[in-house]
Coordinates of C-alpha atoms and ligand atoms in Angstrom, one line a residue:
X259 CA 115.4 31.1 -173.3
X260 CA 113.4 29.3 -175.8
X261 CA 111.3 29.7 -179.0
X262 CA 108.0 29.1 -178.8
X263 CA 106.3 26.6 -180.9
X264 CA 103.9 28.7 -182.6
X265 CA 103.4 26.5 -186.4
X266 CA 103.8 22.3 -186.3
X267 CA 103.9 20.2 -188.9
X268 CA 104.4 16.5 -189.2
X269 CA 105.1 14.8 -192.4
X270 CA 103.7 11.8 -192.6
X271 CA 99.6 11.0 -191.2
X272 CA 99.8 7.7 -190.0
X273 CA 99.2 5.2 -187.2
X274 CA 101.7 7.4 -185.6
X275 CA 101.5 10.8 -187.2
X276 CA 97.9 10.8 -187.1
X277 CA 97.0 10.7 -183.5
X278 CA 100.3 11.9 -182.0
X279 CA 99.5 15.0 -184.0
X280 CA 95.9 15.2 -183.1
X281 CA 96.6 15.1 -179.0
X282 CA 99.2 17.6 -179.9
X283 CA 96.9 19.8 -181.5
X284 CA 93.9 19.1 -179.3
X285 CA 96.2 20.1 -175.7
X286 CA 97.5 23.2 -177.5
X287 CA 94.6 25.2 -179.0
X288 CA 97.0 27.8 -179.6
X289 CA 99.1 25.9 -182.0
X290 CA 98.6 25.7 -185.8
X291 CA 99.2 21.9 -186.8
X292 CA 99.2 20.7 -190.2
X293 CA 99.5 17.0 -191.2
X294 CA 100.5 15.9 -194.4
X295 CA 101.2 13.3 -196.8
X296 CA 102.0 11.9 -200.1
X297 CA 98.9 10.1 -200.2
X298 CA 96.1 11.5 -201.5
X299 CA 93.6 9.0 -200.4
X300 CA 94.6 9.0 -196.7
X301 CA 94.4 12.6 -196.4
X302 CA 90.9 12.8 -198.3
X303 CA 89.7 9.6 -195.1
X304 CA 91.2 11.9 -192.8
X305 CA 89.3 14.8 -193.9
X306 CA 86.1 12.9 -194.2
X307 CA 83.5 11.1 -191.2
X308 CA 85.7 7.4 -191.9
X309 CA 89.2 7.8 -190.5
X310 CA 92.0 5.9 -192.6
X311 CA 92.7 4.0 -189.0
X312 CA 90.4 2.6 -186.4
X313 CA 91.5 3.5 -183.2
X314 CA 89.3 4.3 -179.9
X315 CA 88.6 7.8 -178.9
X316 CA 90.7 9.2 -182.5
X317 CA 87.5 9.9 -184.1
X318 CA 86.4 12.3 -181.1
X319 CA 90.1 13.7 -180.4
X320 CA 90.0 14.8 -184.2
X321 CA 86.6 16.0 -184.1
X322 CA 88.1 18.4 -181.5
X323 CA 90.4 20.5 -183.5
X324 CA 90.0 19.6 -187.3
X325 CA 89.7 22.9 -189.9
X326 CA 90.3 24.6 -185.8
X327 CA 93.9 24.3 -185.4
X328 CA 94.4 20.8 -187.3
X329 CA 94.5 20.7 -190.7
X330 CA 94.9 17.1 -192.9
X331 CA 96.6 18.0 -196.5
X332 CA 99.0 17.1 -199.2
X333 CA 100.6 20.8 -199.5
X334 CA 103.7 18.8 -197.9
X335 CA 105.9 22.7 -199.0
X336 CA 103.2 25.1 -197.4
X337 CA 103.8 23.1 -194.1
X338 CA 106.8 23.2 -194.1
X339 CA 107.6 26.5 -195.0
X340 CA 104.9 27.8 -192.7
X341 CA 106.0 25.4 -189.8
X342 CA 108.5 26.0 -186.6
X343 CA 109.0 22.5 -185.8
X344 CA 108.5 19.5 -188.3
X345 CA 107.6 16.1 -187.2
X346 CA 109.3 13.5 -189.3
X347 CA 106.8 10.6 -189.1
X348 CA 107.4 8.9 -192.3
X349 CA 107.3 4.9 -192.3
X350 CA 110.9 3.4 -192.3
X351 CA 110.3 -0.4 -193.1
X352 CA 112.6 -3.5 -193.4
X353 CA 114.7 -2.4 -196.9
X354 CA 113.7 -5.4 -199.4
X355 CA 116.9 -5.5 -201.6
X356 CA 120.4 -4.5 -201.4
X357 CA 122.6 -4.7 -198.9
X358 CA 121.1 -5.5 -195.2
X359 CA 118.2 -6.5 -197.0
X360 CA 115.4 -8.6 -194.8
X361 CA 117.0 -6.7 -191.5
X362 CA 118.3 -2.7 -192.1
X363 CA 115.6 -0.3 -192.3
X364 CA 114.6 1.7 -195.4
X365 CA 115.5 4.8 -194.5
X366 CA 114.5 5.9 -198.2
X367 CA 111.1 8.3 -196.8
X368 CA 113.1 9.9 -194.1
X369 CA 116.1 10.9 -196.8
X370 CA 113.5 11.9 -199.0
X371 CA 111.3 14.2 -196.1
X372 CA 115.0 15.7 -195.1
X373 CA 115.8 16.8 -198.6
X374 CA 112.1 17.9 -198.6
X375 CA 113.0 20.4 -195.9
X376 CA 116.2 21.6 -196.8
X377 CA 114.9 23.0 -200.1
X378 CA 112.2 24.4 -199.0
X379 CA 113.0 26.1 -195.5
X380 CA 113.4 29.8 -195.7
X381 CA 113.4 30.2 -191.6
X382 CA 114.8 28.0 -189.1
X383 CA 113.3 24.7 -188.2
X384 CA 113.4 22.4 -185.7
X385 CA 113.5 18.6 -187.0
X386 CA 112.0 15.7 -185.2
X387 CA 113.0 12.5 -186.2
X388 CA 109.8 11.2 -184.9
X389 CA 110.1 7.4 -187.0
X390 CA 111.7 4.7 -185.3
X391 CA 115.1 4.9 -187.3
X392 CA 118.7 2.9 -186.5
X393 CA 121.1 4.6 -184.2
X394 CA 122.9 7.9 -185.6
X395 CA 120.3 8.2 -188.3
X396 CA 120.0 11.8 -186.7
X397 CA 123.8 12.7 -187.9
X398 CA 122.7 11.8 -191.8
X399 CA 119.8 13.8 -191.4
X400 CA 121.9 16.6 -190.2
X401 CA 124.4 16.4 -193.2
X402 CA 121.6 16.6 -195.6
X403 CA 120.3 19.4 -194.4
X404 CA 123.3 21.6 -193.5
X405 CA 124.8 20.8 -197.2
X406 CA 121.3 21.5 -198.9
X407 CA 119.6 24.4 -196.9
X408 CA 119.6 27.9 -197.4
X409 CA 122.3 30.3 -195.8
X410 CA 121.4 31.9 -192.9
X411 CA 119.1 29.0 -192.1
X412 CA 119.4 26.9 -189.2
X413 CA 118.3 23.4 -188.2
X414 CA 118.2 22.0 -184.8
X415 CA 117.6 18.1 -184.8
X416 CA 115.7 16.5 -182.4
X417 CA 114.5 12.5 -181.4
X418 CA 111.7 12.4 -180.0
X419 CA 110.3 8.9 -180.5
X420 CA 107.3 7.0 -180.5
X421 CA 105.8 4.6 -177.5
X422 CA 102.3 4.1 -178.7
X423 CA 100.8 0.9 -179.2
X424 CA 97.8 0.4 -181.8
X425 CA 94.3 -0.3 -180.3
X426 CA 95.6 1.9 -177.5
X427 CA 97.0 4.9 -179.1
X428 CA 94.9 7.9 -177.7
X429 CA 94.8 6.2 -174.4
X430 CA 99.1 5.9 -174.4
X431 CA 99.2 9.4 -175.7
X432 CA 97.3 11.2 -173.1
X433 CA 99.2 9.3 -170.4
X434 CA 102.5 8.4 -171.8
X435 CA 104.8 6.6 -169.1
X436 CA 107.8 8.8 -170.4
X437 CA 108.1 11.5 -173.4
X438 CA 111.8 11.0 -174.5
X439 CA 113.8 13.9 -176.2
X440 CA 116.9 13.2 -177.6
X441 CA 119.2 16.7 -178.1
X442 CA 122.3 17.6 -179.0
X443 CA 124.6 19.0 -175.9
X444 CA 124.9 22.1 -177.2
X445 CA 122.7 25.8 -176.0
X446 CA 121.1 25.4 -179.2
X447 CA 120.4 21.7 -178.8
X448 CA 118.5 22.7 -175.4
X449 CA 116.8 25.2 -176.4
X450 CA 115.3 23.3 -179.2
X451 CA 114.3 20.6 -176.7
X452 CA 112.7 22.4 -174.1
X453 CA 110.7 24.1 -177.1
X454 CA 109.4 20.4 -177.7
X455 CA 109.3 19.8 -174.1
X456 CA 106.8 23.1 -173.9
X457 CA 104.2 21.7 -176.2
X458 CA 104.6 18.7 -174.3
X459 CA 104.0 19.2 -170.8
X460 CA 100.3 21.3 -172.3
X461 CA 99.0 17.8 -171.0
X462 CA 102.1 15.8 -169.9
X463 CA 103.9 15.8 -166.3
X464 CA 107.1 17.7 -166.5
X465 CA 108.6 14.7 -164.4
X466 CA 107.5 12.3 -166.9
X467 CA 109.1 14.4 -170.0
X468 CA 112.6 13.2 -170.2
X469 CA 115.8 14.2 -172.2
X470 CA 119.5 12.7 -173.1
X471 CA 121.7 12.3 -176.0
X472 CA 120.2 11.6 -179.1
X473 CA 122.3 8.5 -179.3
X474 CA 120.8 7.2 -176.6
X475 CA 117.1 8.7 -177.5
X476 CA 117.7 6.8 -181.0
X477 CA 118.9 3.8 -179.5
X478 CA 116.2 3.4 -176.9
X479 CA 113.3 3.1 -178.9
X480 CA 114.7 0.2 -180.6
X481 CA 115.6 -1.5 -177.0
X482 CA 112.1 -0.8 -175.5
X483 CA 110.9 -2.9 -178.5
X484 CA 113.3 -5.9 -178.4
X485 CA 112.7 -6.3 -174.9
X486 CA 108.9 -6.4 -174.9
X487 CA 109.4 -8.7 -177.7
X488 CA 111.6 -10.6 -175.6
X489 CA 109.0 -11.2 -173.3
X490 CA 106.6 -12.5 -175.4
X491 CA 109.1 -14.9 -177.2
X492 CA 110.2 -16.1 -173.0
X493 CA 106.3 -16.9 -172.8
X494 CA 105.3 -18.4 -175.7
X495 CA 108.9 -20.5 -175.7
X496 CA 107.5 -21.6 -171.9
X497 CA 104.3 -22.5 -173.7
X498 CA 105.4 -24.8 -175.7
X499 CA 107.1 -26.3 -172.3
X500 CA 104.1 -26.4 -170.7
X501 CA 101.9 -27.7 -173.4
X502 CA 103.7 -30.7 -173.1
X503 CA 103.8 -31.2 -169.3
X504 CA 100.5 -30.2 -168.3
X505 CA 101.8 -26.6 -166.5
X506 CA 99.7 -23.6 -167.4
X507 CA 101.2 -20.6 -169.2
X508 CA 98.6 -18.1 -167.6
X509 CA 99.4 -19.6 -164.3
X510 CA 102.8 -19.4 -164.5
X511 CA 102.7 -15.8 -165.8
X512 CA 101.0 -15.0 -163.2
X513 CA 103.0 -16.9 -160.8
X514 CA 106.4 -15.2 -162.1
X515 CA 104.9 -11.4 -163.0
X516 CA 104.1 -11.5 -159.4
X517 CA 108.1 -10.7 -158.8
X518 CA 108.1 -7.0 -158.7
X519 CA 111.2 -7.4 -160.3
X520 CA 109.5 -9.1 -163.3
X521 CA 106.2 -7.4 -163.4
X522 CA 103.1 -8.9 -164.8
X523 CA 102.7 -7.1 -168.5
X524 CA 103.3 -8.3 -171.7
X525 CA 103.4 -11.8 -170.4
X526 CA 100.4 -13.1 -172.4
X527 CA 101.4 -16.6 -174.3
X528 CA 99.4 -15.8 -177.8
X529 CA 99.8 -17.5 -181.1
X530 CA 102.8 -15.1 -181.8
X531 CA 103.7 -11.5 -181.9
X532 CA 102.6 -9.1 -185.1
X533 CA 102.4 -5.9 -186.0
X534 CA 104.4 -3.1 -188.0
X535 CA 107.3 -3.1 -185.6
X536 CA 108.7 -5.3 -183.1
X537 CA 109.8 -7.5 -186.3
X538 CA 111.0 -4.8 -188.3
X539 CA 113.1 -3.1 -185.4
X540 CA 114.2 -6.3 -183.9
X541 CA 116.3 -7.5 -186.9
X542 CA 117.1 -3.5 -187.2
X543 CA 118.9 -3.8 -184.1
X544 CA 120.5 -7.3 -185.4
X545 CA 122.0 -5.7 -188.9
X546 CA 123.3 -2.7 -186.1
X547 CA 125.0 -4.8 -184.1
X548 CA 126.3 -7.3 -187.1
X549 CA 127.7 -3.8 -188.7
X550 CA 129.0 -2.9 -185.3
X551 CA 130.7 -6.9 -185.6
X552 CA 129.2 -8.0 -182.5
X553 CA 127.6 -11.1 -183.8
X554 CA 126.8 -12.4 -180.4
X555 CA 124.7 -9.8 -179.8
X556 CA 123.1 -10.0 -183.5
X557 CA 122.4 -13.5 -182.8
X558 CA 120.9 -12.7 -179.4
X559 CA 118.5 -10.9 -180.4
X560 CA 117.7 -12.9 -183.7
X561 CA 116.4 -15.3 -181.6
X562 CA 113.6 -13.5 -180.7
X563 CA 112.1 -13.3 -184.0
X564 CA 113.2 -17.2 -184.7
X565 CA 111.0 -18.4 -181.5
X566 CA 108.2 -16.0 -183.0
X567 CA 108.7 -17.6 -186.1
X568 CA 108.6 -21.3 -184.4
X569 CA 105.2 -20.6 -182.3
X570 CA 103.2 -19.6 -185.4
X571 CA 104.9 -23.2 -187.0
X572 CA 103.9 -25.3 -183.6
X573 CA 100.6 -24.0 -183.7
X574 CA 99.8 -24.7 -187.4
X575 CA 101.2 -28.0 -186.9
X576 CA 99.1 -28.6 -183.8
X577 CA 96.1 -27.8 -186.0
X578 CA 96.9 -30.2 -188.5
X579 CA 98.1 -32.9 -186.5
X580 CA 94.8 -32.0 -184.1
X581 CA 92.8 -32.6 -187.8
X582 CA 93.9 -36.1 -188.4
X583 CA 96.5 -34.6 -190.4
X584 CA 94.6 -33.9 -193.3
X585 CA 92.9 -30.6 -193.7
X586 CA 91.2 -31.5 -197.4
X587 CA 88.0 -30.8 -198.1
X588 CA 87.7 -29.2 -194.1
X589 CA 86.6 -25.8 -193.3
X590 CA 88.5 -23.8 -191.1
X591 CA 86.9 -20.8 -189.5
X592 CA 89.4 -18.4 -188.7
X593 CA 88.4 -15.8 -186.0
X594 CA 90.0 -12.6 -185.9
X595 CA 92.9 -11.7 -188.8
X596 CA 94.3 -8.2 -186.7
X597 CA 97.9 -8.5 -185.0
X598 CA 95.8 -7.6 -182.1
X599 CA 92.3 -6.7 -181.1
X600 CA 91.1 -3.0 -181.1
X601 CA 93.0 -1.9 -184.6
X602 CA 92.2 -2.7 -188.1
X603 CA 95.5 -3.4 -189.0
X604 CA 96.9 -6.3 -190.4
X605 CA 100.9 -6.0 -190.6
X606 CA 102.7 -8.8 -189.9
X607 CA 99.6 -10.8 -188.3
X608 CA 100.1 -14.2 -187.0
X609 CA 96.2 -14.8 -189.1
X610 CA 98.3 -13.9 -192.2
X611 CA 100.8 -16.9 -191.7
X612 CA 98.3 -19.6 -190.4
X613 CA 95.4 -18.5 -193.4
X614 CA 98.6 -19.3 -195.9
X615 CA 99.4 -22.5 -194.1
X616 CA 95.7 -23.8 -194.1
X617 CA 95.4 -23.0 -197.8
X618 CA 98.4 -24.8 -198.5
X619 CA 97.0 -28.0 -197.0
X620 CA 94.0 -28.0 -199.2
X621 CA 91.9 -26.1 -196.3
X622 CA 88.7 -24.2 -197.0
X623 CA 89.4 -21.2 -194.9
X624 CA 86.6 -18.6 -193.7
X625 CA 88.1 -15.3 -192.0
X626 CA 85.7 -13.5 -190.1
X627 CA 87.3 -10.0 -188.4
X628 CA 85.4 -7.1 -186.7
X629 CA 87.4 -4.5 -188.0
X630 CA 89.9 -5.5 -191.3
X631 CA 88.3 -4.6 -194.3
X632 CA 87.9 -7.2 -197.1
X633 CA 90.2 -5.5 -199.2
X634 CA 92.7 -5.4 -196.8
X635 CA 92.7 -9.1 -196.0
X636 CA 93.3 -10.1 -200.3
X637 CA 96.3 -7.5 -200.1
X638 CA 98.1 -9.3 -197.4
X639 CA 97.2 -12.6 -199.1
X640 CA 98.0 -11.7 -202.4
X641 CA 100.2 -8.8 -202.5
X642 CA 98.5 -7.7 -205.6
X643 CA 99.5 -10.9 -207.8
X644 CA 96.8 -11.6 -209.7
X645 CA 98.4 -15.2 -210.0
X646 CA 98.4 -15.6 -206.7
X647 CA 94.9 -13.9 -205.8
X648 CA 93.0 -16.7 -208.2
X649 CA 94.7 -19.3 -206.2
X650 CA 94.1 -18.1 -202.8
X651 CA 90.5 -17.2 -204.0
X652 CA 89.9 -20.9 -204.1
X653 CA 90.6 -21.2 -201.0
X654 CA 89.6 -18.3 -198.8
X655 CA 86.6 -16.6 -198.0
X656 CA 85.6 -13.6 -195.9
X657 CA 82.8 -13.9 -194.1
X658 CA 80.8 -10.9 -192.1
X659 CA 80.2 -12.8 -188.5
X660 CA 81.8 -15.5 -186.2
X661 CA 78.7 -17.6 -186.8
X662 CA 78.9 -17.2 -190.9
X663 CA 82.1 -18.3 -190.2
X664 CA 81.5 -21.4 -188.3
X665 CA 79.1 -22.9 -190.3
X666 CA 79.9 -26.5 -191.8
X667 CA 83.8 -25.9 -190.1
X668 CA 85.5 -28.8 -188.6
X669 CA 87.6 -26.1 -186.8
X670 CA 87.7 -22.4 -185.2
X671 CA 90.8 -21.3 -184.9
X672 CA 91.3 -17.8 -182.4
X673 CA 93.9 -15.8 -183.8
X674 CA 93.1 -12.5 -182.7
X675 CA 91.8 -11.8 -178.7
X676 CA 88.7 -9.5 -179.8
X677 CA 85.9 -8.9 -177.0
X678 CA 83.3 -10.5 -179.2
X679 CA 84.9 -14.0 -179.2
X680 CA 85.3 -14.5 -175.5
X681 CA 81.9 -17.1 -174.5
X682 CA 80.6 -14.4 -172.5
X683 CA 80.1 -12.3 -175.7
X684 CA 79.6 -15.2 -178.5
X685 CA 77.2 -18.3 -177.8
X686 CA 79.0 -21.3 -178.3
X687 CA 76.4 -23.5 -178.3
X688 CA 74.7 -21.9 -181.5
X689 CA 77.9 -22.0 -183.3
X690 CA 78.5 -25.7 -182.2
X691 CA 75.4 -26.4 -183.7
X692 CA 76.1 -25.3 -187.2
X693 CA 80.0 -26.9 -187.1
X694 CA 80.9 -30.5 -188.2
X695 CA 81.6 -33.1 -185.5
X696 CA 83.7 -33.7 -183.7
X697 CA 84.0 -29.6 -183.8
X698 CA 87.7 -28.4 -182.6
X699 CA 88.6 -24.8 -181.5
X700 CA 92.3 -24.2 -181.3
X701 CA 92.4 -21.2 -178.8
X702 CA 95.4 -18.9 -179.8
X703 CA 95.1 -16.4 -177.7
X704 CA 93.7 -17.9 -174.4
X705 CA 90.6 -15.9 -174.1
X706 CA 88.2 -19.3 -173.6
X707 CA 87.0 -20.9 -170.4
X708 CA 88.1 -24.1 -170.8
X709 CA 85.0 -25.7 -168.8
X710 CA 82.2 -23.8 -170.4
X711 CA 84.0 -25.0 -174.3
X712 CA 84.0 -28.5 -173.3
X713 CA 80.7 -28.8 -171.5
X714 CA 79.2 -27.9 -174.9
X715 CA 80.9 -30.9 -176.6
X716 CA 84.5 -28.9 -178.4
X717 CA 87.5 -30.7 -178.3
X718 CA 89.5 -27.6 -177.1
X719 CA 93.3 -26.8 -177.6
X720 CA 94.6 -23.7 -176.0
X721 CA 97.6 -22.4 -176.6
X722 CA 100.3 -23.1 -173.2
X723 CA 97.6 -25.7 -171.9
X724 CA 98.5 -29.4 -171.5
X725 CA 95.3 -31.4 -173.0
Ligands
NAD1077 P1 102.5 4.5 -191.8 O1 103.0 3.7 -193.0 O2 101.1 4.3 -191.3 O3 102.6 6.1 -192.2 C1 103.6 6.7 -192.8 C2 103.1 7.7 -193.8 O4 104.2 8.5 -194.3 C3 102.4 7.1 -195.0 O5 101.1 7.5 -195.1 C4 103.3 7.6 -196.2 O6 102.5 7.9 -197.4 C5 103.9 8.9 -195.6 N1 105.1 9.3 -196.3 C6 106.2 8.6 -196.7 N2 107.1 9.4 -197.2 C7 106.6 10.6 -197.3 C8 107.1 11.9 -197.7 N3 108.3 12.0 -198.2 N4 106.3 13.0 -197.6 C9 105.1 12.9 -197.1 N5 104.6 11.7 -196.6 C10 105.3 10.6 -196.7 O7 103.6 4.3 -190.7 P2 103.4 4.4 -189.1 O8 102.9 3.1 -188.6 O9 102.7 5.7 -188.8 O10 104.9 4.5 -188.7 C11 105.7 5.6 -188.9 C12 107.0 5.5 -188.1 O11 106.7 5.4 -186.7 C13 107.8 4.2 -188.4 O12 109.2 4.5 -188.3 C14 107.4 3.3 -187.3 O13 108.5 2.4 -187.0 C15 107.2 4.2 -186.1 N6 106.3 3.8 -185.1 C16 105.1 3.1 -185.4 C17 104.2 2.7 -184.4 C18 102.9 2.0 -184.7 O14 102.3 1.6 -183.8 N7 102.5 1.9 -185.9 C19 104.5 3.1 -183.0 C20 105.7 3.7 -182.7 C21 106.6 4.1 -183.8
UGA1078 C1 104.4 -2.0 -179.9 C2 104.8 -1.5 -178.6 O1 104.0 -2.0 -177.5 C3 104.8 0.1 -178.6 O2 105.3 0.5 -177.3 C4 105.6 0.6 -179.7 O3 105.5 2.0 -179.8 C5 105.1 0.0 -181.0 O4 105.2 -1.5 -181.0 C6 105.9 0.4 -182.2 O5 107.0 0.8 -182.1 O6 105.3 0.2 -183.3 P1 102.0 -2.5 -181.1 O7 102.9 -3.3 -182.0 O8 101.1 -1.5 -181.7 O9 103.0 -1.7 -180.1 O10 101.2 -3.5 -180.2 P2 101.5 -4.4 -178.9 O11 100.5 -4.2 -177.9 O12 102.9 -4.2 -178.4 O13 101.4 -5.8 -179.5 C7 102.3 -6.4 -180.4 C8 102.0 -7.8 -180.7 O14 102.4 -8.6 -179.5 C9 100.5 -8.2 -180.9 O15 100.4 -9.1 -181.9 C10 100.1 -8.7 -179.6 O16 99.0 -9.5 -179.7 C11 101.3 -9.4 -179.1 N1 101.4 -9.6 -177.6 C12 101.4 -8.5 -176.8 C13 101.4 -10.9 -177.1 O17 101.4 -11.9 -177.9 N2 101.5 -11.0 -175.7 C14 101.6 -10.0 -174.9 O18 101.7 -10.2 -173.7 C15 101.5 -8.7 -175.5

């Protein structure tokens, strides 16, 4: 027999937090959710009409249960105390100094969550290690709270990790290809997970809710991410092959993702992989398996993020070389600046990397995104150094349509696949018309037809295209 999940909170609202916790609270009517945070600002957005992330269909899942049975607050104690099960959804991002630094994660927030709960539970809890977090962080997380908490109160940890991608969130939510729940093999550790599993399975096939060690639950989060990586870095390291014998990436993804074996996702050549994680947990996995000395594997895997590295270099240099090699006194209209299209956010975006690299060539560069805020595109230029901000004002400019963008440009480059840049969506020919000649699009994400581009007078590079 099992406890029923009656009171939930999750610590942390985020790109994770955030929605998981609004599904959750949306398929269960019946159970009280409370998010919370440190940050007073996200929970005041989340409380108001303009969300802190842009995802489609949040706005509407939220509408569903807010100030019902999902509350946004920074009471982070009257959660907990209040809660049955806590969702630890903290961020846990590449540790900056000290030892492992540049590859271990910061497990800083989670510590500080745990110690959170042990001082304030006065009933027993369950724990969800909910952040993506190195193997056996769920055995520190246990030691802090068993040598902090109250006697007579009782903790059951659980991992329960994350598979959402942004842009796609409420979509991978409400049809999740697995729900994994890491336990401990004890009567307690089951009944803790099949309490989980029960608010689970209010919208989720039993069959597709499954449960194992929390070794293995830990350690297969941070797989599933180095192996989509993976692909990407197979792809875009066959771009660069075909670039230079004429072979088509997108025709030879196809060709090989019809294996059933292989499969055709997660094969699209781009101008490189971004986003909060797949960097972050990649060379996570490589500091694991250098402290488990097993340097071949470290090294394995470290070549993932090195070929990532290299197709954000080749394409810059392609851009250049493309420009006579001289980018002084040229525009260059950047279009898109997400890691992806669908999301407002920036981390780790291959735009971030090629804007830096155009500035330091003497570029004029003119960002145009959909969805980034203008704010948000000077933090990841600047990190808040007003040294650095006056320089890169110089340089860059944000401009508030494709078209703005374009004019007096010598080149477009496509860093991020948005609907609105396809030729079916933007007219080329106006925006050819207000470019300098001859007027060069360097295609980074392969969303172009190549015939209409060229028929309008471009000189077109895509990315895994021979030219
Ligand atoms: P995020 O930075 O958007 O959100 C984390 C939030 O936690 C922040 O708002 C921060 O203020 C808050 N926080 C930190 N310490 C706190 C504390 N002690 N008390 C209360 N609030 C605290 O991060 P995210 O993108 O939601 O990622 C969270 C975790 O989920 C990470 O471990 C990440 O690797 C993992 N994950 C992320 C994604 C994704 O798509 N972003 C997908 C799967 C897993
Ligand atoms: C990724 C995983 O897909 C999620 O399952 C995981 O939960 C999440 O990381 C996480 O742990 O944070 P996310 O980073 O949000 O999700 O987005 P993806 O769709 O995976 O895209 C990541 C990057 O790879 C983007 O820059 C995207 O443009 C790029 N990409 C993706 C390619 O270049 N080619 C592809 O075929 C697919």
């Amino acid at each position: 027999p099992h406890r029923k999940v009656n009171s939930i909170c999750c610590i942390g609202a985020g790109y994770v937090g955030g929605p998981t916790c609004a599904v959750i609270a949306a398929a269960n009517p019946h159970i009280n959710v409370q998010i919370v945070d440190v940050n007073q600002s996200r929970i005041d957005a989340w409380n108001s009409d303009v969300l802190p992330i842009y995802e489609p269909g949040l706005a509407e899942t939220v509408a569903k249960s807010r100030n019902r049975n999902l509350f946004f607050s920074t009471n982070v104690s009257q959660a907990i105390e209040e809660a049955d099960l806590i969702f630890v959804s903290v961020n846990t991002p590449t540790k900056k100094s000290g030892m492992g630094r540049g590859f271990a994660a910061d497990l800083g927030y989670v510590e500080a969550a745990t110690r959170q709960i042990a001082k304030i539970a006065k009933s027993d809890k369950i724990v969800v290690e909910k952040s993506t977090v190195p193997c056996r962080t769920a055995q520190s997380i246990r030691l802090i709270l068993e040598a902090n908490s109250r006697s007579g109160v009782h903790f059951d940890i659980l991992s329960n990790p994350e598979f959402l991608a942004e842009g796609t969130a409420i979509q991978d939510l409400m049809h999740p290809d697995r729900v994994l729940i890491g336990s401990q093999d004890t009567v307690a550790g089951f009944s803790a997970c099949a309490s989980l599993a029960e608010v689970y399975s209010a919208w989720v096939p039993r069959d597709k809710i499954i449960t194992m060690n929390v070794w293995s639950s830990e350690l297969s989060k941070l797989a599933a991410n180095a192996m989509l990586a993976q692909r990407i870095s197979s792809i875009n390291a066959l771009s660069a092959i075909c670039e230079a014998t004429g072979a088509d990436v997108d025709e030879v993804a196809h060709a090989v993702g019809l294996d059933s074996r292989i499969g055709p996702k997660f094969l699209k050549s781009s101008v490189g992989f971004g986003g909060s994680c797949f960097r972050k947990d990649i060379l996570n996995l490589v500091y694991l398996s250098e402290s488990l000395n097993l340097p071949e594997v470290a090294a394995y895997w470290r070549q993932v993020v090195e070929m990532n590295e290299y197709q954000k270099f080749r394409f810059a240099r392609k851009v250049l070389h493309s420009l006579f090699d001289t980018m002084s006194n040229k525009r260059i209209a950047v279009f898109g600046f997400a890691f992806k299209k669908d999301t407002g956010d920036t981390r780790e975006s291959a735009a971030i990397t090629l804007v830096q690299s155009f500035a330091e060539e003497m570029a004029s560069v003119a960002i145009y995104d959909p969805k980034v805020e203008e704010r948000q595109v000077w933090l990841e230029l600047t990190s808040n150094d007003t040294d650095i901000e006056a320089k890169v004002k110089e340089r860059v400019t944000i401009c508030n349509s494709a078209l703005e963008a374009a004019g007096g440009a010598d080149a477009i480059v496509i860093a991020t696949e948005w609907d609105e840049f396809k030729d079916t969506n933007l007219n080329y020919a106006d925006v050819y018309r207000v470019m300098n000649k001859p007027a060069f699009i360097f295609d980074g994400r392969s969303i172009l037809n190549a015939g209409v581009i060229t028929d309008i007078g471009f000189k077109l590079h895509t990315i895994g295209k021979g030219t």
